[in-house]
Amino acid sequence: MLTHLDCTKCEKRYEPGRVYTFCACGAPLFPRYDLARAALEMRPGHLALREPTMWRYREVLPLAEGEERVSLGEGLTPLLPAPRLGARLGLPRLAVKEEGGNPTGSFKARGLSMAVSMAKALGATDVCLPSAGNAGSALAAYAAAAGLRAHVFLPRDVARLFVMETEAYGAHVETVDGLITDAGRACAAQAKEHGWYECATLKEPYRVEGKKTMGYEIAEQMGWRAPDVVVAPAAVGETFIAAHRGFAEMERLGFIPKRPLMAAAQAAPANAITKAWRDETAIAPLKIGYTVAEGLAAGNPGRKGDWVLRILRETGGVAGQAEDEEILEAQKMLARTEGIWAGPTGSAGIAVLMRLLADKQVDPTSTICVIVSETGLKTEAPPPSREAIAFDEASLRRLVLEKLGAGS
Ligand SMILES: *Cc1c(COP(=O)(O)O)cnc(C)c1O
Ligand SMILES: [Zn+2]
């Protein structure tokens, strides 16, 4: 029951049924629904009987009735209590939304199931995006399932497993010198030239709608209550915006009594949002350093980052950052205490939560849910210099310098 799309900045209105990217003013578009009707048709008690995928929340998703879903069974991942990790951190009510079990091993599956479904419904034949790895393999898998051609632009030093997997689905992979922003420029240029449907985060208005189902699931799995705090990893902020939107919608639908405090988790070498939030300034593009949390290595969140900041300021949310050593420590702790092996990017929320607790930004007695966004199975065995990261600061510094040298 998509009614229209609104610009998130100038409020210009767009009608459904056509391909959109950003608003004419440059800001992302925001799909809107008939929430009054959704509240009648989507009773919390009845939802339990629906299919065990993110598509159970169809009334608040943009695909029209009768249009084909491109689905691999994404969503309805477990919300796991984390008592042993909680005991280590002094948190009696800690839970983890374990997203590594999604198709292609990360929560990117939610957004790309939605985006590829919409692309197909809108008549696209070719889809494309820039990616640090997870979005690319997810796009490639859903495009294969939809019978569409996929074009994925990856930074050259991405883990080989991502390239192998993405090519296995039949996608065309282009590796680009530099960072994800460079891959983004290459992708946008070719999309324009060939008329491809662009699935870049928040440039494509529907990916975020797939991802917001994470918020719905957390509330449903808690008996239609929100946790006090939700920690979401933040590169450019799609996840953060999506989770916030899910909870805000549920509040308006009358499904939950109150929204959680949202915490944005960043890697210290890519902390544009955290820095702007702390300094109470606008987002300034950063020249980022290497981080083991490769999925968080975004230096210029642009207008999407502005949107995250606005949410943080309007709702009293918090932002935090963690160093690589802390992220690797959190990754190890999560595996050893709870039996969950996530990649460094997927573990960053735990590391940032530890920082937020130390800085007294989060009350340790509250109910806290951390989004663990990816499996650890695609993280390659680190080469000797990388293995040293966890133990030896001098080699970490050397590695960062090497990476910076390679990137320039
Ligand atoms: C993409 C990604 C993120 C977060 O990126 P946003 O653009 O801020 O949503 C976090 N974790 C993983 C594993 C990712 O692939
Ligand atoms: Zn606008």
PDB file of N, CA and C in Angstrom, residues 17 149 205 253 263 400 403:
ATOM      1  N   GLY A  17       5.255   3.954  -9.395  1.00  0.00           N
ATOM      2  CA  GLY A  17       5.149   3.388 -10.743  1.00  0.00           C
ATOM      3  C   GLY A  17       6.222   3.856 -11.701  1.00  0.00           C
ATOM      4  N   ARG A 149      20.246  -8.975 -15.243  1.00  0.00           N
ATOM      5  CA  ARG A 149      21.712  -8.876 -15.266  1.00  0.00           C
ATOM      6  C   ARG A 149      22.163  -7.922 -14.166  1.00  0.00           C
ATOM      7  N   PRO A 205      15.268   4.133  -3.661  1.00  0.00           N
ATOM      8  CA  PRO A 205      14.434   4.444  -2.490  1.00  0.00           C
ATOM      9  C   PRO A 205      13.843   3.249  -1.730  1.00  0.00           C
ATOM     10  N   LEU A 253       1.496   3.076  14.128  1.00  0.00           N
ATOM     11  CA  LEU A 253       0.505   2.011  13.924  1.00  0.00           C
ATOM     12  C   LEU A 253      -0.110   1.555  15.246  1.00  0.00           C
ATOM     13  N   ALA A 263      21.346   4.034  18.656  1.00  0.00           N
ATOM     14  CA  ALA A 263      22.783   4.327  18.723  1.00  0.00           C
ATOM     15  C   ALA A 263      23.435   3.942  17.400  1.00  0.00           C
ATOM     16  N   VAL A 400      48.170   0.578   8.260  1.00  0.00           N
ATOM     17  CA  VAL A 400      47.348   1.730   7.891  1.00  0.00           C
ATOM     18  C   VAL A 400      48.098   2.583   6.878  1.00  0.00           C
ATOM     19  N   LYS A 403      48.108   0.949   3.543  1.00  0.00           N
ATOM     20  CA  LYS A 403      46.793   1.038   2.902  1.00  0.00           C
ATOM     21  C   LYS A 403      46.582   2.438   2.348  1.00  0.00           C
TER      22      LYS A 403
END
